[in-house]
Short mmCIF file of C-alpha atoms and ligand atoms in Angstrom, two decimals:
data_model
loop_
_atom_site.label_atom_id
_atom_site.label_comp_id
_atom_site.label_asym_id
_atom_site.label_seq_id
_atom_site.Cartn_x
_atom_site.Cartn_y
_atom_site.Cartn_z
CA MET A 27 -8.54 16.65 -15.54
CA ALA A 28 -9.67 16.83 -19.14
CA SER A 29 -13.11 15.44 -19.79
CA GLU A 30 -13.27 13.24 -22.84
CA ALA A 31 -15.05 14.71 -25.80
CA LEU A 32 -17.20 11.63 -26.22
CA PRO A 33 -20.89 12.00 -26.94
CA PRO A 34 -22.98 10.85 -23.98
CA GLN A 35 -24.29 7.35 -24.54
CA THR A 36 -27.74 6.22 -23.65
CA ILE A 37 -28.00 3.01 -21.71
CA ALA A 38 -31.00 0.77 -21.51
CA TYR A 39 -32.04 0.91 -17.87
CA PRO A 40 -34.71 -1.29 -16.31
CA ALA A 41 -38.24 -0.04 -16.82
CA PRO A 42 -39.71 1.90 -13.89
CA GLY A 43 -41.13 -0.52 -11.37
CA ALA A 44 -39.33 -3.54 -12.87
CA GLN A 45 -37.37 -5.64 -10.45
CA PRO A 46 -33.76 -4.61 -11.09
CA TYR A 47 -31.22 -7.36 -11.15
CA ARG A 48 -27.53 -6.73 -10.72
CA ARG A 49 -25.54 -7.63 -13.79
CA ASP A 50 -22.72 -9.42 -12.08
CA PRO A 51 -23.54 -13.04 -11.43
CA GLU A 52 -20.67 -13.28 -8.94
CA ALA A 53 -22.96 -11.19 -6.75
CA LEU A 54 -20.87 -8.63 -4.98
CA GLU A 55 -21.87 -7.85 -1.44
CA PRO A 56 -23.75 -4.58 -0.99
CA HIS A 57 -21.44 -1.67 -0.23
CA VAL A 58 -21.51 1.52 1.75
CA ILE A 59 -19.08 3.85 0.04
CA VAL A 60 -17.74 6.51 2.36
CA LEU A 61 -16.57 9.30 0.13
CA PHE A 62 -14.08 11.70 1.72
CA GLY A 63 -13.72 14.92 -0.27
CA ALA A 64 -17.29 14.39 -1.47
CA THR A 65 -17.76 17.97 -2.63
CA GLY A 66 -14.32 18.27 -4.24
CA ASP A 67 -13.35 18.47 -7.86
CA LEU A 68 -12.64 14.80 -8.47
CA ALA A 69 -15.88 13.74 -6.80
CA LYS A 70 -17.86 16.14 -8.95
CA ARG A 71 -16.20 15.35 -12.25
CA LYS A 72 -15.59 11.63 -11.99
CA LEU A 73 -16.63 9.81 -8.83
CA ILE A 74 -20.26 10.82 -8.43
CA PRO A 75 -21.10 10.57 -12.16
CA GLY A 76 -19.19 7.27 -12.27
CA LEU A 77 -21.01 5.82 -9.26
CA ALA A 78 -24.33 6.96 -10.73
CA HIS A 79 -23.55 5.12 -13.95
CA LEU A 80 -22.38 1.98 -12.15
CA ASP A 81 -25.56 1.99 -10.11
CA ALA A 82 -27.92 2.74 -12.96
CA SER A 83 -26.35 0.21 -15.31
CA LEU A 84 -26.56 -2.40 -12.53
CA LEU A 85 -22.87 -3.17 -12.77
CA ALA A 86 -22.41 -2.23 -9.13
CA PRO A 87 -24.02 -4.09 -6.25
CA ASN A 88 -26.53 -2.26 -4.07
CA VAL A 89 -24.75 0.79 -2.74
CA ARG A 90 -25.25 3.66 -0.37
CA VAL A 91 -22.87 6.60 -0.52
CA VAL A 92 -22.05 8.55 2.62
CA GLY A 93 -20.36 11.77 1.54
CA THR A 94 -18.20 13.78 3.87
CA SER A 95 -15.92 16.79 3.45
CA LEU A 96 -14.93 20.03 5.13
CA ASP A 97 -18.03 21.73 3.65
CA ASP A 98 -20.75 22.24 6.18
CA CYS A 99 -23.69 21.25 4.01
CA SER A 100 -26.79 19.06 4.22
CA THR A 101 -27.74 15.83 2.49
CA ASP A 102 -30.18 17.78 0.32
CA HIS A 103 -27.45 20.14 -0.81
CA PHE A 104 -25.10 17.21 -1.51
CA ARG A 105 -27.79 15.59 -3.62
CA ASP A 106 -28.34 18.82 -5.56
CA VAL A 107 -24.63 19.23 -6.25
CA SER A 108 -24.42 15.58 -7.27
CA ARG A 109 -27.42 15.88 -9.59
CA ALA A 110 -25.70 18.81 -11.33
CA SER A 111 -22.40 16.97 -11.67
CA ILE A 112 -24.04 13.86 -13.11
CA ARG A 113 -25.73 16.07 -15.66
CA GLU A 114 -22.60 18.04 -16.50
CA PHE A 115 -19.87 15.43 -16.36
CA GLY A 116 -21.51 12.02 -16.85
CA ASN A 117 -20.03 10.18 -19.86
CA HIS A 118 -23.19 8.12 -20.11
CA LYS A 119 -26.59 9.71 -20.32
CA ILE A 120 -28.73 8.23 -17.58
CA THR A 121 -32.38 8.13 -18.45
CA GLY A 122 -35.62 7.64 -16.55
CA PRO A 123 -35.75 7.69 -12.78
CA ALA A 124 -32.28 6.19 -12.41
CA THR A 125 -30.59 9.47 -11.45
CA GLU A 126 -33.13 10.27 -8.73
CA ASP A 127 -32.98 6.66 -7.48
CA PHE A 128 -29.24 6.99 -7.16
CA LEU A 129 -29.44 10.39 -5.47
CA HIS A 130 -31.72 8.88 -2.82
CA GLN A 131 -28.88 6.54 -1.92
CA LEU A 132 -26.66 9.48 -0.99
CA SER A 133 -26.34 11.03 2.43
CA TYR A 134 -23.95 13.61 3.78
CA VAL A 135 -22.26 14.30 7.07
CA PRO A 136 -19.74 17.14 7.47
CA THR A 137 -16.32 15.96 8.62
CA SER A 138 -16.52 18.58 11.39
CA ALA A 139 -19.42 16.61 12.95
CA GLY A 140 -16.79 14.12 14.15
CA PRO A 141 -16.25 10.36 14.06
CA GLU A 142 -19.43 9.41 15.97
CA ALA A 143 -21.62 11.25 13.47
CA LEU A 144 -19.81 9.55 10.59
CA ALA A 145 -20.17 6.15 12.25
CA GLU A 146 -23.88 6.76 12.75
CA ALA A 147 -24.40 7.79 9.10
CA VAL A 148 -22.62 4.63 7.98
CA ARG A 149 -24.67 2.51 10.39
CA VAL A 150 -27.92 3.95 9.02
CA ALA A 151 -26.80 3.37 5.42
CA ALA A 152 -25.60 -0.18 6.14
CA ALA A 153 -28.88 -1.03 7.89
CA GLN A 154 -30.66 -0.38 4.59
CA LEU A 155 -28.48 -2.92 2.82
CA GLY A 156 -28.29 -5.99 5.03
CA ASP A 157 -25.89 -7.92 7.21
CA ASP A 158 -23.29 -8.76 4.60
CA THR A 159 -22.60 -5.11 3.76
CA ARG A 160 -18.99 -4.10 3.15
CA LEU A 161 -17.37 -0.72 3.49
CA LEU A 162 -15.34 1.04 0.84
CA HIS A 163 -13.64 4.26 1.95
CA TYR A 164 -12.66 6.48 -0.94
CA LEU A 165 -10.11 9.11 0.09
CA SER A 166 -10.51 11.80 -2.53
CA VAL A 167 -8.45 14.16 -0.41
CA PRO A 168 -5.05 15.87 -0.69
CA PRO A 169 -2.15 13.69 0.49
CA LYS A 170 -1.65 15.64 3.67
CA ALA A 171 -5.25 14.95 4.70
CA ALA A 172 -4.96 11.18 4.28
CA GLU A 173 -3.55 10.62 7.75
CA SER A 174 -6.31 12.55 9.53
CA VAL A 175 -8.93 10.64 7.54
CA ILE A 176 -7.40 7.32 8.59
CA THR A 177 -7.32 8.51 12.20
CA MET A 178 -10.99 9.42 11.89
CA LEU A 179 -11.82 5.99 10.44
CA ASN A 180 -10.12 4.39 13.44
CA ASP A 181 -11.96 6.65 15.88
CA ALA A 182 -15.25 5.87 14.15
CA GLY A 183 -14.57 2.12 14.28
CA LEU A 184 -14.87 1.88 10.49
CA VAL A 185 -11.67 0.01 9.70
CA GLU A 186 -12.83 -3.56 10.19
CA ASN A 187 -14.25 -5.30 7.13
CA SER A 188 -13.43 -2.31 4.97
CA ARG A 189 -11.31 -1.44 1.99
CA ILE A 190 -9.69 1.89 1.37
CA VAL A 191 -9.02 3.61 -1.95
CA MET A 192 -6.23 6.18 -1.84
CA GLU A 193 -5.41 8.87 -4.38
CA LYS A 194 -1.90 9.81 -5.46
CA PRO A 195 0.62 11.25 -4.89
CA PHE A 196 1.64 8.55 -2.43
CA GLY A 197 4.27 10.59 -0.64
CA THR A 198 6.59 13.15 -2.18
CA ASP A 199 9.87 11.27 -1.91
CA LEU A 200 11.16 7.94 -0.64
CA ALA A 201 11.14 8.88 3.05
CA SER A 202 7.61 10.29 3.01
CA ALA A 203 6.30 7.33 0.97
CA ILE A 204 7.76 4.86 3.47
CA GLU A 205 6.29 6.88 6.31
CA LEU A 206 2.86 7.09 4.69
CA ASN A 207 2.82 3.37 3.87
CA ALA A 208 3.84 2.55 7.44
CA PHE A 209 1.08 4.80 8.77
CA VAL A 210 -1.53 3.18 6.52
CA HIS A 211 -0.32 -0.30 7.46
CA ARG A 212 -0.86 0.42 11.16
CA SER A 213 -4.61 0.39 10.44
CA PHE A 214 -5.02 -1.53 7.18
CA THR A 215 -3.36 -4.61 5.75
CA GLU A 216 -1.96 -4.21 2.23
CA ASP A 217 -4.88 -6.36 1.04
CA GLN A 218 -7.32 -3.69 2.16
CA VAL A 219 -5.50 -0.85 0.42
CA PHE A 220 -6.18 0.21 -3.18
CA ARG A 221 -3.79 2.93 -4.41
CA ILE A 222 -5.58 4.22 -7.43
CA ASP A 223 -3.85 5.32 -10.61
CA HIS A 224 -6.69 6.10 -12.94
CA PHE A 225 -4.53 5.71 -16.06
CA LEU A 226 -4.47 1.98 -15.41
CA GLY A 227 -8.27 1.97 -15.42
CA LYS A 228 -8.37 3.33 -18.95
CA GLU A 229 -9.53 0.71 -21.45
CA ALA A 230 -6.63 1.64 -23.69
CA ALA A 231 -4.05 0.97 -20.98
CA GLN A 232 -5.49 -2.48 -20.35
CA ASN A 233 -5.51 -3.05 -24.05
CA ILE A 234 -1.71 -2.87 -23.98
CA LEU A 235 -1.78 -6.05 -21.91
CA ALA A 236 -4.22 -7.70 -24.30
CA PHE A 237 -2.25 -6.55 -27.32
CA ARG A 238 1.06 -7.80 -25.97
CA PHE A 239 0.09 -11.00 -24.24
CA ALA A 240 -2.96 -12.28 -26.14
CA ASN A 241 -1.13 -12.30 -29.48
CA GLY A 242 1.95 -14.05 -30.76
CA LEU A 243 2.65 -11.36 -33.32
CA PHE A 244 4.42 -8.55 -31.51
CA GLU A 245 5.90 -10.09 -28.38
CA PRO A 246 8.84 -11.70 -30.25
CA ILE A 247 9.95 -8.28 -31.46
CA TRP A 248 9.17 -6.48 -28.20
CA ASN A 249 12.76 -5.92 -27.16
CA ARG A 250 16.00 -4.02 -27.76
CA ASN A 251 16.78 -5.98 -30.96
CA PHE A 252 13.79 -4.51 -32.77
CA ILE A 253 12.65 -1.49 -30.81
CA ASP A 254 14.65 1.69 -31.16
CA HIS A 255 12.98 3.83 -28.52
CA VAL A 256 9.65 4.42 -26.80
CA GLN A 257 7.77 7.66 -26.20
CA ILE A 258 5.07 8.18 -23.61
CA ASP A 259 3.70 11.60 -24.34
CA ILE A 260 0.82 13.16 -22.42
CA PRO A 261 0.60 16.87 -23.16
CA GLU A 262 -2.45 18.64 -21.74
CA GLU A 263 -4.14 21.78 -22.94
CA LEU A 264 -5.71 22.50 -19.61
CA GLY A 265 -4.03 24.51 -16.88
CA LEU A 266 -4.39 24.54 -13.13
CA ASP A 267 -8.15 24.31 -13.14
CA GLN A 268 -8.52 25.78 -9.61
CA ARG A 269 -6.00 23.37 -8.19
CA ALA A 270 -3.20 25.89 -7.65
CA ALA A 271 -2.59 24.93 -4.03
CA PHE A 272 -2.25 21.24 -4.89
CA TYR A 273 -0.23 21.85 -8.03
CA GLU A 274 2.22 24.34 -6.54
CA ALA A 275 3.25 21.74 -3.99
CA THR A 276 3.28 18.91 -6.51
CA GLY A 277 4.38 19.86 -10.02
CA ALA A 278 4.33 17.79 -13.19
CA TYR A 279 6.83 15.14 -12.10
CA LYS A 280 4.96 14.11 -8.95
CA ASP A 281 1.50 14.75 -10.37
CA MET A 282 1.94 12.79 -13.58
CA VAL A 283 5.29 11.10 -14.15
CA VAL A 284 5.96 9.15 -11.00
CA THR A 285 2.37 7.99 -11.14
CA HIS A 286 0.64 7.75 -14.49
CA LEU A 287 3.50 7.78 -16.99
CA MET A 288 5.66 5.31 -15.08
CA GLN A 289 2.69 3.01 -14.47
CA VAL A 290 1.86 2.95 -18.15
CA MET A 291 5.54 2.42 -18.92
CA ALA A 292 5.45 -0.66 -16.71
CA PHE A 293 2.66 -2.16 -18.85
CA VAL A 294 4.75 -1.52 -21.96
CA ALA A 295 7.98 -2.86 -20.50
CA MET A 296 7.00 -5.73 -18.19
CA GLU A 297 7.81 -9.38 -18.80
CA PRO A 298 4.82 -11.67 -19.48
CA PRO A 299 3.19 -12.29 -16.09
CA THR A 300 2.57 -15.90 -15.12
CA ALA A 301 -1.15 -15.19 -14.78
CA LEU A 302 -3.67 -12.42 -15.13
CA GLU A 303 -3.88 -11.98 -11.43
CA PRO A 304 -2.79 -9.20 -9.10
CA ARG A 305 0.28 -10.78 -7.54
CA ALA A 306 1.79 -11.88 -10.84
CA ILE A 307 1.15 -8.54 -12.51
CA SER A 308 2.40 -6.47 -9.58
CA GLU A 309 5.52 -8.58 -9.40
CA GLU A 310 6.34 -7.97 -13.07
CA LYS A 311 5.58 -4.26 -12.77
CA ASN A 312 7.75 -4.00 -9.68
CA LYS A 313 10.59 -5.68 -11.56
CA VAL A 314 10.36 -2.93 -14.16
CA PHE A 315 10.53 -0.29 -11.43
CA ARG A 316 13.47 -2.03 -9.80
CA SER A 317 15.33 -2.04 -13.11
CA LEU A 318 14.67 1.66 -13.70
CA LEU A 319 17.99 3.50 -13.74
CA PRO A 320 18.20 6.42 -11.31
CA ILE A 321 16.79 9.53 -12.99
CA ARG A 322 19.72 11.81 -13.85
CA PRO A 323 18.97 15.55 -13.69
CA THR A 324 20.91 15.98 -16.95
CA ASP A 325 18.30 13.79 -18.70
CA VAL A 326 15.45 16.03 -17.59
CA VAL A 327 13.94 19.24 -18.99
CA ARG A 328 11.70 21.08 -16.53
CA GLY A 329 9.49 23.86 -17.83
CA GLN A 330 7.03 26.43 -16.57
CA TYR A 331 4.49 28.11 -18.81
CA ASP A 332 4.59 31.86 -19.26
CA GLY A 333 2.14 33.44 -16.87
CA TYR A 334 2.14 30.60 -14.33
CA ARG A 335 3.66 32.77 -11.60
CA THR A 336 0.83 35.27 -11.83
CA GLU A 337 -1.92 32.66 -11.49
CA ASP A 338 -4.00 32.87 -8.29
CA GLY A 339 -2.43 30.84 -5.53
CA VAL A 340 0.99 30.60 -7.20
CA ALA A 341 4.11 32.10 -5.61
CA PRO A 342 5.63 34.95 -7.68
CA ASP A 343 8.99 33.15 -7.59
CA SER A 344 7.58 29.64 -7.92
CA ASP A 345 10.00 26.93 -9.03
CA THR A 346 7.23 24.38 -9.64
CA GLU A 347 7.44 22.73 -13.04
CA THR A 348 4.28 22.70 -15.14
CA PHE A 349 6.09 20.68 -17.79
CA ILE A 350 8.60 17.90 -17.76
CA ALA A 351 10.35 15.81 -20.37
CA LEU A 352 12.86 13.15 -19.50
CA GLN A 353 14.77 10.20 -20.78
CA VAL A 354 14.81 7.07 -18.65
CA GLY A 355 16.41 3.68 -19.09
CA LEU A 356 15.66 0.18 -17.88
CA ASP A 357 18.61 -1.87 -16.82
CA ASN A 358 17.54 -5.31 -17.94
CA TRP A 359 18.12 -7.66 -20.86
CA ARG A 360 14.96 -6.79 -22.73
CA TRP A 361 15.46 -3.03 -22.68
CA ALA A 362 19.20 -2.39 -22.30
CA ASN A 363 20.08 0.82 -24.19
CA VAL A 364 16.51 1.48 -25.37
CA PRO A 365 15.63 5.02 -24.30
CA PHE A 366 12.16 5.74 -22.97
CA TYR A 367 11.18 9.39 -23.46
CA LEU A 368 8.44 10.71 -21.25
CA ARG A 369 6.78 14.10 -21.57
CA THR A 370 3.81 15.83 -20.00
CA GLY A 371 2.80 19.38 -19.20
CA LYS A 372 0.02 21.86 -18.71
CA ARG A 373 -1.16 24.52 -21.18
CA MET A 374 0.48 22.84 -24.10
CA ALA A 375 -0.46 22.91 -27.76
CA GLU A 376 -2.74 19.86 -27.71
CA GLY A 377 -4.26 17.40 -25.29
CA GLN A 378 -3.02 13.92 -26.26
CA ARG A 379 -2.14 10.70 -24.48
CA ILE A 380 0.00 8.50 -26.63
CA ILE A 381 2.51 5.71 -26.33
CA SER A 382 4.65 5.36 -29.40
CA ILE A 383 6.96 2.44 -30.06
CA ALA A 384 9.57 3.25 -32.73
CA PHE A 385 10.99 0.18 -34.48
CA LYS A 386 14.48 -0.02 -35.85
CA GLU A 387 14.83 0.92 -39.47
CA ALA A 388 15.69 -1.54 -42.22
CA PRO A 389 19.45 -2.24 -42.09
CA ARG A 390 20.00 -1.64 -45.82
CA SER A 391 17.91 -0.02 -48.49
CA MET A 392 17.60 -1.07 -52.10
CA PHE A 393 15.41 1.95 -52.78
CA PRO A 394 17.13 4.80 -54.59
CA PRO A 395 17.81 8.14 -52.98
CA GLY A 396 14.80 10.33 -53.55
CA SER A 397 12.38 7.40 -53.22
CA GLY A 398 11.23 8.68 -49.85
CA ILE A 399 12.60 5.78 -47.82
CA GLY A 400 13.40 6.74 -44.25
CA THR A 401 12.27 10.33 -44.72
CA GLU A 402 9.20 10.00 -42.52
CA GLY A 403 10.81 8.39 -39.51
CA PRO A 404 10.79 4.75 -38.46
CA ASP A 405 7.83 2.38 -38.37
CA HIS A 406 5.71 3.09 -35.33
CA LEU A 407 3.19 1.33 -33.23
CA THR A 408 1.09 3.94 -31.49
CA PHE A 409 -1.43 3.54 -28.70
CA ASP A 410 -3.86 6.35 -28.02
CA LEU A 411 -4.95 6.20 -24.38
CA ALA A 412 -8.11 8.25 -24.88
CA ASP A 413 -11.42 6.65 -23.89
CA SER A 414 -12.05 6.20 -27.59
CA SER A 415 -8.83 4.21 -27.64
CA LYS A 416 -6.94 3.61 -30.85
CA VAL A 417 -3.94 1.65 -32.02
CA SER A 418 -2.06 2.35 -35.22
CA LEU A 419 0.83 0.71 -37.02
CA SER A 420 2.69 2.83 -39.53
CA PHE A 421 5.01 1.51 -42.22
CA TYR A 422 6.41 2.45 -45.60
CA GLY A 423 4.49 1.36 -48.67
CA LYS A 424 4.49 2.14 -52.33
CA ARG A 425 2.73 5.22 -53.53
CA PRO A 426 0.50 4.19 -56.47
CA GLY A 427 1.72 5.18 -59.92
CA PRO A 428 4.86 4.84 -61.96
CA GLY A 429 8.32 4.31 -60.47
CA MET A 430 8.96 3.42 -56.84
CA ARG A 431 8.02 6.26 -54.54
CA LEU A 432 7.55 5.33 -50.91
CA GLU A 433 5.28 6.92 -48.36
CA LYS A 434 4.13 6.27 -44.81
CA LEU A 435 0.91 4.27 -44.58
CA SER A 436 -0.89 3.04 -41.52
CA MET A 437 -3.27 0.42 -40.25
CA GLN A 438 -5.53 1.71 -37.54
CA PHE A 439 -7.94 0.25 -35.04
CA SER A 440 -10.38 2.24 -32.94
CA THR A 441 -12.59 0.96 -30.13
CA GLN A 442 -15.28 3.30 -31.43
CA GLU A 443 -15.60 1.09 -34.50
CA THR A 444 -16.54 -1.96 -32.48
CA GLU A 445 -19.99 -3.02 -31.41
CA SER A 446 -19.00 -2.84 -27.77
CA ALA A 447 -17.91 0.81 -27.91
CA ASP A 448 -20.78 1.73 -25.57
CA ASP A 449 -19.51 -0.66 -22.92
CA VAL A 450 -16.35 1.36 -22.29
CA LEU A 451 -16.18 2.13 -18.61
CA GLU A 452 -14.68 5.40 -17.52
CA ALA A 453 -11.39 4.67 -15.71
CA TYR A 454 -12.68 5.50 -12.23
CA GLU A 455 -15.81 3.40 -12.76
CA ARG A 456 -13.73 0.40 -13.67
CA LEU A 457 -11.39 0.84 -10.71
CA ILE A 458 -14.11 1.47 -8.13
CA LEU A 459 -15.78 -1.73 -9.29
CA ASP A 460 -12.49 -3.62 -9.03
CA ALA A 461 -11.91 -2.26 -5.52
CA MET A 462 -15.38 -3.48 -4.45
CA ARG A 463 -14.44 -6.82 -5.91
CA GLY A 464 -11.16 -6.79 -3.98
CA ASP A 465 -9.21 -7.10 -7.22
CA HIS A 466 -5.80 -5.37 -7.02
CA THR A 467 -4.72 -6.12 -10.61
CA LEU A 468 -4.91 -2.50 -11.75
CA PHE A 469 -3.71 -0.88 -8.54
CA THR A 470 -0.22 0.03 -7.43
CA THR A 471 1.61 -1.47 -4.49
CA ALA A 472 3.58 0.09 -1.64
CA GLU A 473 6.72 -1.60 -2.91
CA GLY A 474 6.32 -0.31 -6.47
CA ILE A 475 5.75 3.24 -5.28
CA GLU A 476 8.79 3.14 -3.01
CA SER A 477 11.05 1.87 -5.84
CA LEU A 478 9.91 4.73 -8.05
CA TRP A 479 10.65 7.32 -5.39
CA GLU A 480 14.01 5.78 -4.75
CA ARG A 481 14.97 6.00 -8.45
CA SER A 482 13.73 9.62 -8.45
CA THR A 483 16.07 10.72 -5.66
CA PRO A 484 18.85 12.27 -7.83
CA LEU A 485 16.27 14.40 -9.65
CA LEU A 486 14.46 15.44 -6.48
CA LEU A 487 17.72 16.45 -4.79
CA ASP A 488 19.06 18.40 -7.72
CA PRO A 489 16.30 19.43 -10.12
CA PRO A 490 17.45 21.35 -13.20
CA PRO A 491 16.16 24.94 -13.35
CA VAL A 492 12.72 25.48 -14.84
CA ARG A 493 12.74 26.93 -18.36
CA ARG A 494 9.93 29.11 -19.64
CA TYR A 495 7.70 27.98 -22.46
CA PRO A 496 4.89 29.80 -24.24
CA GLN A 497 1.36 28.63 -23.50
CA GLY A 498 0.05 26.58 -26.40
CA SER A 499 3.51 25.24 -27.29
CA TRP A 500 5.18 21.84 -26.99
CA GLY A 501 7.46 22.90 -24.13
CA PRO A 502 10.87 24.60 -23.86
CA ASN A 503 13.22 24.29 -26.83
CA ALA A 504 15.55 21.99 -24.94
CA ILE A 505 13.12 19.10 -25.54
CA HIS A 506 14.60 18.64 -29.00
CA GLN A 507 18.14 18.16 -27.71
CA LEU A 508 16.83 15.74 -25.12
CA ILE A 509 15.43 13.38 -27.72
CA ALA A 510 18.00 13.93 -30.55
CA PRO A 511 18.78 12.18 -32.86
CA HIS A 512 15.15 11.08 -32.66
CA ALA A 513 12.16 13.42 -32.86
CA TRP A 514 8.98 13.72 -30.83
CA ARG A 515 6.04 12.03 -32.54
CA LEU A 516 3.74 14.86 -31.49
CA PRO A 517 2.44 16.90 -33.14
CA PHE A 518 1.41 14.13 -35.52
CA GLU A 519 2.22 14.61 -39.16
CA ARG A 520 -0.91 12.67 -40.08
CA VAL A 521 -3.96 12.88 -37.83
CA TRP A 522 -5.83 9.81 -36.64
CA ARG A 523 -8.45 8.70 -39.13
CA GLU A 524 -11.96 9.29 -37.82
C1 BG6 B 4 -4.60 13.67 -12.80
C2 BG6 B 4 -3.67 14.84 -12.60
O1 BG6 B 4 -4.19 12.60 -12.02
O2 BG6 B 4 -4.60 13.29 -14.16
C3 BG6 B 4 -4.12 16.00 -13.47
O3 BG6 B 4 -3.67 15.23 -11.23
C4 BG6 B 4 -4.25 15.57 -14.91
O4 BG6 B 4 -3.22 17.09 -13.33
C5 BG6 B 4 -5.10 14.30 -15.02
O5 BG6 B 4 -4.85 16.61 -15.64
C6 BG6 B 4 -5.10 13.75 -16.42
O6 BG6 B 4 -6.00 12.68 -16.49
P1 BG6 B 4 -6.89 12.39 -17.77
O7 BG6 B 4 -7.55 11.10 -17.50
O8 BG6 B 4 -7.85 13.53 -17.89
O9 BG6 B 4 -5.91 12.36 -18.91
#
């Protein structure tokens, strides 16, 4: 997981001794958050720093966090590790006593201590909060551990009045997804389950909804008559980052495409929902997934970076893809024959997260050959999904001076330029808050996940061979044939304006 290169922001916290008030007037009930995988990578990098910020900024209700994991450590040790991760990974600089106040709300019980010990730790934490306390179980654990955690929650009597946040991948194919969903549904109703896809918690991803549905300008041209193709391109510079065991069994398609890239694609491609509420949005997203054409292996380039097979924890003959590029199609009226190109991979030339909409070119040109018309690709609308989210619209304009020379110009918006730039919530913060609120709008459903796995079946049964690519590149050469006659937007010819 790449950490954003944003400068830490300082937030105005209540003065020491002042009576803190929670910022949300819809007063959320106090929560005990039971964090499974509490000493793992995600907890350290995102969850603990995120919870600390939510607590210190008073966006969250009163919380207690009960951490648990396979590590046999004490509450004091857990607090020390958490203090270090808040310092190292927190996007927001927390000042004053707020960090120590938060750390006092943490306790730890090793998973090996068993369900009774966990139940007791939760009881103690809940007693500090009051009768209306709710439980939020966050399963920051590998997929194969999810079932034993749910069994433990049942044994500990912690299912009632609780919600559960689950991390992807949700299964590894259609059969395993159905099985996992059925297993989860034996203990929890769908209402209690929050399948997290942190890309949907990114401000920039939600801004796609605002951009499309709060304006009359673009929606009329948001279809196959005006849009030539769409690219969702998420190259990463980072590599395995000590996650070899997870990654070897997962690969780029299951780690990124069937989750993040497809979810973002749904925001780009969905019909206008009838309301900004979970059921309406899920229904439109699920329609996109249902109209996804089965993924044909011939439309897919799988890659593996040079040196992957000698990484610690990787099989010397590993067939896991660390890169994938594919063309997909949506079989509906809006998008018929508009290709969607998706690409992501590890150890690539740059870390970027962009969605690029390429508009059709002008049907005729009155500009003479040599004027520059059409030489710099079509007009593009580009969304940057970084925390410092940006949107840009590129078009041809006249280069100043004599004659009629044309060049690509762009209009650009950046959240960083706005007064509310400091209010950006990190994706996990936003989603944890939504889960406490019981708001499923930005979460994925069992049905959506199953549709995606179903459409993935041809690829999973017959994956094309992995092709090597040099570290620091844009993937195997075959990516150019895949997208021809178009071209990948990345690397950008013109960088974003700062
Ligand atoms: C995670 C994947 O879900 O998303 C990682 O498991 C990937 O492999 C990460 O690096 C990317 O997320 P972000 O928010 O850092 O772009």
